[in-house]
Short mmCIF file of C-alpha atoms in Angstrom, two decimals:
data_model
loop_
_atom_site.label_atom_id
_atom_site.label_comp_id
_atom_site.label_asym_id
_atom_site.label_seq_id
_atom_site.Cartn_x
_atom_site.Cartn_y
_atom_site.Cartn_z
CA UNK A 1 22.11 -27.02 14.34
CA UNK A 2 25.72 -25.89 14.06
CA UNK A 3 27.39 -25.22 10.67
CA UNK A 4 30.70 -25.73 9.42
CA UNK A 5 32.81 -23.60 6.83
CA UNK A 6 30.97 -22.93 3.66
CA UNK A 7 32.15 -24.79 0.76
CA UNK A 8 34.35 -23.32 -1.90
CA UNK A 9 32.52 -20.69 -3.64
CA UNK A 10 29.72 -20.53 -1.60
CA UNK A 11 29.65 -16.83 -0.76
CA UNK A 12 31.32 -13.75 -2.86
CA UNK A 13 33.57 -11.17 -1.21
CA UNK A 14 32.04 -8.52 1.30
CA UNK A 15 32.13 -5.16 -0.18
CA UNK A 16 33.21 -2.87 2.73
CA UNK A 17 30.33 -0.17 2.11
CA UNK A 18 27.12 -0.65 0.79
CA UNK A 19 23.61 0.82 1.72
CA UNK A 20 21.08 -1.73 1.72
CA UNK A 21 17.76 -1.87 0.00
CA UNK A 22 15.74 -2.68 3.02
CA UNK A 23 16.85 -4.12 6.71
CA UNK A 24 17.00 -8.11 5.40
CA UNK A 25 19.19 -7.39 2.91
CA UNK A 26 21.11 -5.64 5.25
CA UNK A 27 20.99 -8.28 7.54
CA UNK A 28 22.08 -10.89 4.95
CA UNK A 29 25.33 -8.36 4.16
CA UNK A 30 26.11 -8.65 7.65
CA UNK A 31 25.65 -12.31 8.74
CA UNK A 32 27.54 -13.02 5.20
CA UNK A 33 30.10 -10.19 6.68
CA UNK A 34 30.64 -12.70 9.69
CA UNK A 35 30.24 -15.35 7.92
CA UNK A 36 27.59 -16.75 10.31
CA UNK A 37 25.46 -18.95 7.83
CA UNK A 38 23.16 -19.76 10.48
CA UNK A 39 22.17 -16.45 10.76
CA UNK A 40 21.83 -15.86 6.93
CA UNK A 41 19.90 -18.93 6.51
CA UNK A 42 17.50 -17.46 9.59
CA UNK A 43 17.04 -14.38 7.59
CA UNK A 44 15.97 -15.81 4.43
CA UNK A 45 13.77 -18.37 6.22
CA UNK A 46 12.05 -15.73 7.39
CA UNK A 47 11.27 -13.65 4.23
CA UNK A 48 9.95 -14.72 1.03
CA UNK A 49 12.46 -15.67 -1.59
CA UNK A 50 11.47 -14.79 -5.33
CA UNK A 51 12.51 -16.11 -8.50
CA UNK A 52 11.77 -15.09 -12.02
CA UNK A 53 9.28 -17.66 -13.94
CA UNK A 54 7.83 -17.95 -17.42
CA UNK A 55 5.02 -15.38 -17.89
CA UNK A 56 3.31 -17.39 -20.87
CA UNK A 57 3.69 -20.78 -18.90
CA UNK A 58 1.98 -19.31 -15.65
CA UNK A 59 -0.48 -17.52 -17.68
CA UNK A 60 -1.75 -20.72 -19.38
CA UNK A 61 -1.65 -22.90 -16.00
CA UNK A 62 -1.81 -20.66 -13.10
CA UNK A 63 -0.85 -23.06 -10.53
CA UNK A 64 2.27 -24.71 -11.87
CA UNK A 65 5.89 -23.81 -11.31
CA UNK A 66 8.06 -22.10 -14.07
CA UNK A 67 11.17 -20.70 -12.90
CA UNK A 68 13.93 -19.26 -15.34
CA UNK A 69 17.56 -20.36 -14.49
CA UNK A 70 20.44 -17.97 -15.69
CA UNK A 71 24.00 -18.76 -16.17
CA UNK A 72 27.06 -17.76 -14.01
CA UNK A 73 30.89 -17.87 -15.23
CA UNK A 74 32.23 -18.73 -11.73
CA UNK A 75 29.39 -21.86 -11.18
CA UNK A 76 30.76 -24.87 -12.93
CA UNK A 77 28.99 -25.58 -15.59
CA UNK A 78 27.45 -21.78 -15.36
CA UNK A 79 23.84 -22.57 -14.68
CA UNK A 80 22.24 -21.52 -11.75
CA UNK A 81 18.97 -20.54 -10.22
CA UNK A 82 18.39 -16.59 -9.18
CA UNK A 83 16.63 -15.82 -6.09
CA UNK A 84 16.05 -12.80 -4.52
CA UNK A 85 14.51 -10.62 -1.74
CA UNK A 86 11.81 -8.19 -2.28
CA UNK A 87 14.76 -5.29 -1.79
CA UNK A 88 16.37 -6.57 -4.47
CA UNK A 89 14.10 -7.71 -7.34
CA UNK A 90 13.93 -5.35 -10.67
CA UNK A 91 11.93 -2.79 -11.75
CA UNK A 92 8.63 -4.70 -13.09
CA UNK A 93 9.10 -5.29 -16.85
CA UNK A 94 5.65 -6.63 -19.13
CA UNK A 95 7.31 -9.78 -19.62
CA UNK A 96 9.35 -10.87 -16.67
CA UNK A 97 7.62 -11.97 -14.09
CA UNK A 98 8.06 -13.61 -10.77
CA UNK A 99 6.62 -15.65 -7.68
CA UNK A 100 7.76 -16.78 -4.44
CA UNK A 101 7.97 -19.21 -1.93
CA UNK A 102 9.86 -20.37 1.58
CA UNK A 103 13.04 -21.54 1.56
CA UNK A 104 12.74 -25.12 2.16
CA UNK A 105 10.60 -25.16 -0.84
CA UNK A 106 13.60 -24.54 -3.39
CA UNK A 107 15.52 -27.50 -1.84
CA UNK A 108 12.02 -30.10 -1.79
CA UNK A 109 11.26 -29.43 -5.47
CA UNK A 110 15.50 -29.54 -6.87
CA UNK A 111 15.64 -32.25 -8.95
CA UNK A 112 19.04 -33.20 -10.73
CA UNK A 113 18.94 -31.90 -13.52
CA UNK A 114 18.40 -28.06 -12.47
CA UNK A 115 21.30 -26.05 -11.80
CA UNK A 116 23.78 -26.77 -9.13
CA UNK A 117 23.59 -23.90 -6.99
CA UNK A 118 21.14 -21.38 -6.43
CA UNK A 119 22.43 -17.62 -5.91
CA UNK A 120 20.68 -15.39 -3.74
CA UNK A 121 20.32 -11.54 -4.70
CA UNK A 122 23.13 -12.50 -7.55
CA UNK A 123 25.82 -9.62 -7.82
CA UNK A 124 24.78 -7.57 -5.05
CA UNK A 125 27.38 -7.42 -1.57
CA UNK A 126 24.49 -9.97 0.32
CA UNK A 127 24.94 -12.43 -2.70
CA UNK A 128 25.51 -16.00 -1.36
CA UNK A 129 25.67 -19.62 -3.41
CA UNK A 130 23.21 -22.32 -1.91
CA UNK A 131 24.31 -25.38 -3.35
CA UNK A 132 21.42 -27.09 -4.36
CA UNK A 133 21.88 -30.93 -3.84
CA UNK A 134 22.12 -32.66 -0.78
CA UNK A 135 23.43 -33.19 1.58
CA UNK A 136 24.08 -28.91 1.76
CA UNK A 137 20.53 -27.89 0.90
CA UNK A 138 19.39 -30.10 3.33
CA UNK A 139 20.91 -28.22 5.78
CA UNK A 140 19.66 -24.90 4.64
CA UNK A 141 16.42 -25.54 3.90
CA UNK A 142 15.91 -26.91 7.69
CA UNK A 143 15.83 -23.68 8.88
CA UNK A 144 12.56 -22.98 7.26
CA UNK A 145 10.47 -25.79 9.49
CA UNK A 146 13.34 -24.75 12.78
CA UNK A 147 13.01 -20.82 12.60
CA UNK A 148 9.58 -19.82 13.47
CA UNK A 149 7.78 -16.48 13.11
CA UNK A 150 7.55 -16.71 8.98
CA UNK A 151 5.04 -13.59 9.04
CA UNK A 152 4.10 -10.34 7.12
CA UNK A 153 2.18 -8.79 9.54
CA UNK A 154 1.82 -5.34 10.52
CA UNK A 155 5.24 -4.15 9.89
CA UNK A 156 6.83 -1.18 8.92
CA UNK A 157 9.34 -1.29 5.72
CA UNK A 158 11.12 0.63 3.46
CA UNK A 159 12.63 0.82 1.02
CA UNK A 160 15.97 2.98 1.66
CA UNK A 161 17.13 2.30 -2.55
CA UNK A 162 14.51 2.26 -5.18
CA UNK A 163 11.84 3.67 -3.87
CA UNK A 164 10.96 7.44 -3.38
CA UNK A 165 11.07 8.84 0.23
CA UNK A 166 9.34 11.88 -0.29
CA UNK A 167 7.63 14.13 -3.39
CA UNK A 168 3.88 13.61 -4.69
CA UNK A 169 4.87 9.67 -5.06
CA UNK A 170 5.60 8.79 -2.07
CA UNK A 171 2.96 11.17 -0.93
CA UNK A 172 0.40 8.83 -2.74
CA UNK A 173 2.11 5.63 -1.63
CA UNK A 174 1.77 6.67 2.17
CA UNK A 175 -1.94 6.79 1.20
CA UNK A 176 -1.86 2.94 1.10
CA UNK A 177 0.46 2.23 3.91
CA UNK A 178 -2.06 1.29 6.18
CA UNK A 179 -2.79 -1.73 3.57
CA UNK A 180 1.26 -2.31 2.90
CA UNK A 181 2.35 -1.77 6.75
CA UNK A 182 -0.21 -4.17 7.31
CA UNK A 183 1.17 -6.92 5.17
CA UNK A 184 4.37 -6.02 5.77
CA UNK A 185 5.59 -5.19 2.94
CA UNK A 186 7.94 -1.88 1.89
CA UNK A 187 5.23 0.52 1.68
CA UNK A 188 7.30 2.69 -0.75
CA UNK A 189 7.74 0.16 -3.39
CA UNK A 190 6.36 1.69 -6.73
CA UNK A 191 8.06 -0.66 -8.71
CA UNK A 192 5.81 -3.72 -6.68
CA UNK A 193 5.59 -7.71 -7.07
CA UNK A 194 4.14 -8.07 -3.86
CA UNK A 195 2.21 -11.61 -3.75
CA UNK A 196 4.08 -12.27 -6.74
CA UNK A 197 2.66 -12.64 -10.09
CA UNK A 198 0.36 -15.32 -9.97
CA UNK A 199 -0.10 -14.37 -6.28
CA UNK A 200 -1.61 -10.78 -7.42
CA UNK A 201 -3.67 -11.95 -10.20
CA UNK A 202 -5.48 -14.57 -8.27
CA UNK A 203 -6.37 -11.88 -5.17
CA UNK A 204 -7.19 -8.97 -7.79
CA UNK A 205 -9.82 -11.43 -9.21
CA UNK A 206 -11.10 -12.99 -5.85
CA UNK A 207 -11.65 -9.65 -4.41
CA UNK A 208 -12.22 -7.27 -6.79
CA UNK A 209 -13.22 -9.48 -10.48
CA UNK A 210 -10.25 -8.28 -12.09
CA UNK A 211 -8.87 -10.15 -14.88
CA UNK A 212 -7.92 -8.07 -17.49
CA UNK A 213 -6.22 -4.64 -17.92
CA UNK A 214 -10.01 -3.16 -18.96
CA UNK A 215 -11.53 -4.37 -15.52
CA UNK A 216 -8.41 -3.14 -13.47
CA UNK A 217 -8.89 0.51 -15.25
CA UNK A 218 -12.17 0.71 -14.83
CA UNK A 219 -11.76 -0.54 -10.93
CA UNK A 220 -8.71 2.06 -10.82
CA UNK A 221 -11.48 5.19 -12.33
CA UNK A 222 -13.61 4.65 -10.35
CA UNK A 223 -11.60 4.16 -6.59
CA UNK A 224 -9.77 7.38 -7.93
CA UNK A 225 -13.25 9.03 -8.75
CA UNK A 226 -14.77 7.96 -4.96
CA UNK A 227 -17.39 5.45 -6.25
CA UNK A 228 -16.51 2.61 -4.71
CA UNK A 229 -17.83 3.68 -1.10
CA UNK A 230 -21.71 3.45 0.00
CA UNK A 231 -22.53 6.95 -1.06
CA UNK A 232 -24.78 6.63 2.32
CA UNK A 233 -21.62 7.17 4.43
CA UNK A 234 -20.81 10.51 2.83
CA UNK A 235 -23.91 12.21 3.42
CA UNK A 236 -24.14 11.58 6.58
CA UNK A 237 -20.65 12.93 7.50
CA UNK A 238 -21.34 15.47 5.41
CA UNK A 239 -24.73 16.11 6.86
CA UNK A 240 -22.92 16.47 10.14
CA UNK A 241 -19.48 18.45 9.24
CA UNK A 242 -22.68 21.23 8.55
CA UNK A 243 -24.09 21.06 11.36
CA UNK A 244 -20.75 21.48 13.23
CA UNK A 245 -20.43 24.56 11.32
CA UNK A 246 -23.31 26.33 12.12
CA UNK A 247 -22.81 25.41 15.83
CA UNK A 248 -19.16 25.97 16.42
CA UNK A 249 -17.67 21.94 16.44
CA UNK A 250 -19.97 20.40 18.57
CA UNK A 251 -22.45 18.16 16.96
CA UNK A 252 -25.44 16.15 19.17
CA UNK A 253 -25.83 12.64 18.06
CA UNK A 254 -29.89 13.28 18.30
CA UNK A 255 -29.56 16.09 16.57
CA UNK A 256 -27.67 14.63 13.54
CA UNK A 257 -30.45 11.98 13.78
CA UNK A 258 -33.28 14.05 13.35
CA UNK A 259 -31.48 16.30 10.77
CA UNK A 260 -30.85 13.70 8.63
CA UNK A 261 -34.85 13.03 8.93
CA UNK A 262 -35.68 15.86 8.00
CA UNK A 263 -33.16 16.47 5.04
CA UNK A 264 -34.25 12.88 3.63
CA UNK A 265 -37.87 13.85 4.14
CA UNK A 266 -37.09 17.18 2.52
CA UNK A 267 -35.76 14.76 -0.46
CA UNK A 268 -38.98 12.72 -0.75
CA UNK A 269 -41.55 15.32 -1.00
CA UNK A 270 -39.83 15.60 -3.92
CA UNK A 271 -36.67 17.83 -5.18
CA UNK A 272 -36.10 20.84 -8.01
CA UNK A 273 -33.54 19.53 -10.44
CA UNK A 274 -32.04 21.63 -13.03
CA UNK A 275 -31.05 19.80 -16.75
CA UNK A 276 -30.47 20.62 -19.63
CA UNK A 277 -33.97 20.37 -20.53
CA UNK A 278 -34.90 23.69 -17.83
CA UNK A 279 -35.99 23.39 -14.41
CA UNK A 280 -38.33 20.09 -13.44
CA UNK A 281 -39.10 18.63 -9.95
CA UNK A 282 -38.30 15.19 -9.22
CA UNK A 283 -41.84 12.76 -8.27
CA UNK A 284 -42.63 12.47 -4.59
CA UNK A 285 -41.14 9.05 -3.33
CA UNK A 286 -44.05 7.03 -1.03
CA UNK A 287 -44.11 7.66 2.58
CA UNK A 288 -43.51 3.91 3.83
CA UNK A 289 -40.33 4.06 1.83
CA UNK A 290 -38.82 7.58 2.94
CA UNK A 291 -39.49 6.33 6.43
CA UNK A 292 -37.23 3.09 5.70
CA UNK A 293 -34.75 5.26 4.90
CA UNK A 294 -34.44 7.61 7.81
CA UNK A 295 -34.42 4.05 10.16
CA UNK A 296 -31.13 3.05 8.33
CA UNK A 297 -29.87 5.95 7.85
CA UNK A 298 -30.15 6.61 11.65
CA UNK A 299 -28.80 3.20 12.47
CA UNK A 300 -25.94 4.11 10.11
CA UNK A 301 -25.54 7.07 12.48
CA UNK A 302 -25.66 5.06 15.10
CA UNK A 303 -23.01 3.03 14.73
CA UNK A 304 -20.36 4.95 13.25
CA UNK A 305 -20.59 7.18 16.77
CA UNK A 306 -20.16 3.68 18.51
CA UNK A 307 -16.84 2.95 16.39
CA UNK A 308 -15.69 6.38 17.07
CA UNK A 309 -15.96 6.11 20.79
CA UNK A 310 -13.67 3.09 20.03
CA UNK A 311 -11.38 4.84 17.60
CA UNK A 312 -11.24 7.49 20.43
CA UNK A 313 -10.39 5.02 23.41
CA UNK A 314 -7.65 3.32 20.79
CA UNK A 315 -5.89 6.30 20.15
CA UNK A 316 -6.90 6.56 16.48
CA UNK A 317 -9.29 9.76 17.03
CA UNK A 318 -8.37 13.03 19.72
CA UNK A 319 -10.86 13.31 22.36
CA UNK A 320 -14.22 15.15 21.02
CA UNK A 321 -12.81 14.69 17.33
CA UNK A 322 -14.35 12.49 15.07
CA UNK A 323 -14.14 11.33 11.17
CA UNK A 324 -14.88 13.92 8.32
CA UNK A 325 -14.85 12.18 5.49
CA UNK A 326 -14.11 8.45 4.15
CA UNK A 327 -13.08 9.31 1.34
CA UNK A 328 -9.93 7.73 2.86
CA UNK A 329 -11.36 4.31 1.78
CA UNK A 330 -11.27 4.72 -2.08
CA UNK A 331 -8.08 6.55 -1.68
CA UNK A 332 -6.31 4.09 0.55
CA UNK A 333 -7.32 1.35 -1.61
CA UNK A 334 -6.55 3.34 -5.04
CA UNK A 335 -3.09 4.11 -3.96
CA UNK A 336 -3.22 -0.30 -3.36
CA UNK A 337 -4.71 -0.93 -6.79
CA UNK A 338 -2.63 1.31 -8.84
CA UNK A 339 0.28 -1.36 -7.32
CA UNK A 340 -1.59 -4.23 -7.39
CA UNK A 341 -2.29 -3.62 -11.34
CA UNK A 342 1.31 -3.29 -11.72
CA UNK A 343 2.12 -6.41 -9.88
CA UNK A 344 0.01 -8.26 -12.30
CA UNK A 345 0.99 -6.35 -15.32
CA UNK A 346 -2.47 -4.98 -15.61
CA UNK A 347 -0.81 -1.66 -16.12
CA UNK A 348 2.52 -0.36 -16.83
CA UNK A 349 4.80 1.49 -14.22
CA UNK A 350 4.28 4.75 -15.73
CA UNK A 351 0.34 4.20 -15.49
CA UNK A 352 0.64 2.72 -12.01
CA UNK A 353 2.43 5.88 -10.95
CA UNK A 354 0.27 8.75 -12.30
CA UNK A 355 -2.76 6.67 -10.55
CA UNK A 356 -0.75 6.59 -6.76
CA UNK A 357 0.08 10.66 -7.34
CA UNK A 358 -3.93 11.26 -8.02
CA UNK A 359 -4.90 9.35 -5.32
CA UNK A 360 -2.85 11.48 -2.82
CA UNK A 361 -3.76 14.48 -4.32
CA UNK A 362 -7.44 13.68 -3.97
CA UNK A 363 -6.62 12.24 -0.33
CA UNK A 364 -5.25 15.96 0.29
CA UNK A 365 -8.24 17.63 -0.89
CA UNK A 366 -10.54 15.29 0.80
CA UNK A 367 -8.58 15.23 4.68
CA UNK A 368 -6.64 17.27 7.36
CA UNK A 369 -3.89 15.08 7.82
CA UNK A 370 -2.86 11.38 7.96
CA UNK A 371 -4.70 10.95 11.28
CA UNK A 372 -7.60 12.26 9.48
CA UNK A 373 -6.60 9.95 6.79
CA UNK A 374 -6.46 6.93 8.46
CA UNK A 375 -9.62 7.79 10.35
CA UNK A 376 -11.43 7.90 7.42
CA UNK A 377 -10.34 4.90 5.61
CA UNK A 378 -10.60 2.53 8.97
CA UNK A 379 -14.26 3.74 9.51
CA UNK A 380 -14.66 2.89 5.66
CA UNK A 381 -13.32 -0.70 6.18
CA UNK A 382 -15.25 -1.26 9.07
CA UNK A 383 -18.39 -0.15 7.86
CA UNK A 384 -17.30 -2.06 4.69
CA UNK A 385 -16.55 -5.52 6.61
CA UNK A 386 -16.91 -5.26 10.75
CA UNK A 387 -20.34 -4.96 11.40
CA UNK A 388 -18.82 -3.85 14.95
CA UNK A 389 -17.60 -7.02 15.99
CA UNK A 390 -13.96 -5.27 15.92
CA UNK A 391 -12.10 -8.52 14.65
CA UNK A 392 -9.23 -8.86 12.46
CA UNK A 393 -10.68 -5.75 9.81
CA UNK A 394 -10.23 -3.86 13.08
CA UNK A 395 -7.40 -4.91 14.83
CA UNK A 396 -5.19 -4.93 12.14
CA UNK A 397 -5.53 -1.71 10.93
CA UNK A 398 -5.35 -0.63 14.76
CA UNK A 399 -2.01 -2.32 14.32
CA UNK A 400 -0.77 -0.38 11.64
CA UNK A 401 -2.15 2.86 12.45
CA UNK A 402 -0.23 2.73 15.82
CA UNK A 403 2.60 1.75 13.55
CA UNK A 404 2.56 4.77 10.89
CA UNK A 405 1.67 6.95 13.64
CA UNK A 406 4.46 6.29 16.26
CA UNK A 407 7.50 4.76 14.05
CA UNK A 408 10.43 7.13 13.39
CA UNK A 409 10.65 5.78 9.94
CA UNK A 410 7.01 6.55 8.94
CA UNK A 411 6.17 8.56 5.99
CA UNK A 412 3.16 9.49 7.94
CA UNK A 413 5.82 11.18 10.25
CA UNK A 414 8.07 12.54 7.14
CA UNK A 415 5.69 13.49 4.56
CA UNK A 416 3.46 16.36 5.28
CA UNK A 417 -0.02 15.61 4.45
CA UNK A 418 -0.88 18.89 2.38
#
């Protein structure tokens, strides 16, 4: 499809120096710069395109549409609908809110009596006028169904304006790029509305039961406070980061085996406790059960060496190295949740912040380095969700491992670990 001049007033004039939020809005700037439409339209097909809506109105019917229209002195008439890419939305504020959609979508739900034009990232050098009735939308909003590709995947993005690039933040935001890089979204976005607003409150409650601001703390606590792993995991890794120890790195995997029996036997013949009431010793526990144990707890052994030799032949482990801790996986996912809250106004920026610096801070005392990092939290995940068929849990944080590891533009590669 070929496109003709813009109509009158359709773009504003290109500022001759500007740094860009992220690389679509500079790739609007510059299309808009040419004044190749196609191209714009191609870019904005491709990303999500947010618009403010009516907190109170999406809180009391989740799955309706409420967007807020603003007025403009050079539209005729002045009203018009904001739009925006996720370099350019605000700071999050407790009572404006926003969602998203594609871009065809704007055009299929206009009806006449909404505003004429709709402005995209209003005010800003990549700000262009979509005027909203046909036939002109119709030829925007084609490029949605012509350009293909519409994907978040793993992706690395950042955010070059607004969000921090190095300092105990963005420290403790590069402890949840692997879940950000793997969405694609800017993995340095404190101020985040990610899925949007309805978007985040409907996956914070189908993953996690979160639907207030007292479930979200109390999911925050305890991520930040490493509950939310099997505490199985741990003392096994722990079990065997002693035994490398004693015997200079190198750890059997029969040996850790028949430690671990031993130690859990140890357990169940019953253990001195101190409290505050003196010294006691805990009841024997019954034979048939301490030997159930040690058979999980073995199997458990069992295949985290398996998805080691894996992380090993992927790249995502050195050659005789293997995971220390998972800790990884609470952090990871704090560093998420502390954003996620925020993107669902579960929590307040300053709150949301505090939480991302204390999970890397934690993620420092717990790990090496970001390889170690990442180690950690992928075993997590796919002891979590794999059950070592090494699908999609797998493969996509493969994807954005290789990613954070490799990029020039990672923090992983900018922001020392300790």
């Amino acid at each position: 499809m070929s496109f003709g001049p813009p109509p009158a007033g359709f773009g504003s004039p290109v500022s001759p120096a500007w740094t860009a939020p992220t690389e679509v809005e500079r790739a609007l700037f510059e299309a808009k710069s040419r004044e190749d439409w196609a191209a714009y339209f191609d870019v904005l097909a491709r990303n999500r395109v947010y618009f403010e809506i009516r907190r109170d109105k999406a809180d009391a019917t989740p799955s309706g549409t409420y967007a807020v229209f603003g007025h403009d002195p050079r539209v005729t008439g002045s009203r018009i609908w904001p739009v925006y890419t996720d370099g350019m939305l605000p700071a999050p504020e407790p009572h404006r809110v926003f969602d998203w959609n594609r871009l065809s979508w704007f055009a299929k739900v206009w009806e006449p009596s909404d505003p004429p034009m709709i402005v995209v990232n209003p005010g800003s050098p990549c700000e262009a006028f979509l005027p909203s009735a046909p036939p002109y939308s119709a030829s925007w909003a084609a490029h949605s169904d012509r350009v293909s590709g519409f994907s978040y995947g793993p992706k690395l993005r950042t955010l070059q304006v607004g969000g921090p690039l190095n300092g105990p933040v963005a420290h403790g935001l590069a402890c949840g790029a692997l879940l950000f890089v793997r969405d694609g979204y800017p993995w340095n976005a404190m101020g985040y509305h990610g899925r949007g607003y309805p978007g985040e409150r409907k996956t914070l409650r189908a993953w996690w039961g979160v639907t207030d601001p007292v479930e979200w703390s109390n999911q925050q606590r305890g991520l930040l406070a490493l509950d939310g792993a099997n505490p199985v995991w741990e003392f096994v890794l722990s079990l065997r980061r002693t035994i490398a120890r004693e015997f200079g790195g190198f750890v059997d995997t029969a040996y850790w085996r028949d430690a671990a029996a031993k130690v859990l036997r140890h357990r169940a013949a019953g253990e001195t406790v101190i409290t505050p009431d003196g010294v006691t010793k805990s009841d024997p526990r019954p034979a048939a059960e301490t030997e159930t144990r040690i058979k999980g707890v073995q199997h458990l052994i069992g295949r985290i060496t398996r998805y080691e030799a894996r992380f090993r032949a992927d790249g995502i482990l050195d050659e005789n190295r293997y995971v220390t801790s998972v800790d990884a996986w609470d952090l990871g996912r704090a560093s998420g949740m502390a954003r996620w809250g925020l993107g669902a106004r579960y929590c307040g920026l300053k709150e949301a912040e505090s939480a991302v610096v204390e999970a890397g801070r934690g993620a420092a005392r717990s790990h090496r380095s970001w390889q170690d990092f990442s180690a950690g939290y992928i075993l997590g995940r796919c002891l979590h969700f794999d059950d070592e068929e090494f699908g999609e849990w797998y493969t996509d944080a493969l994807d954005a491992h290789r990613i954070l590891m490799s990029e020039p533009g990672s923090p992983w590669l900018n922001i020392p670990f300790r």
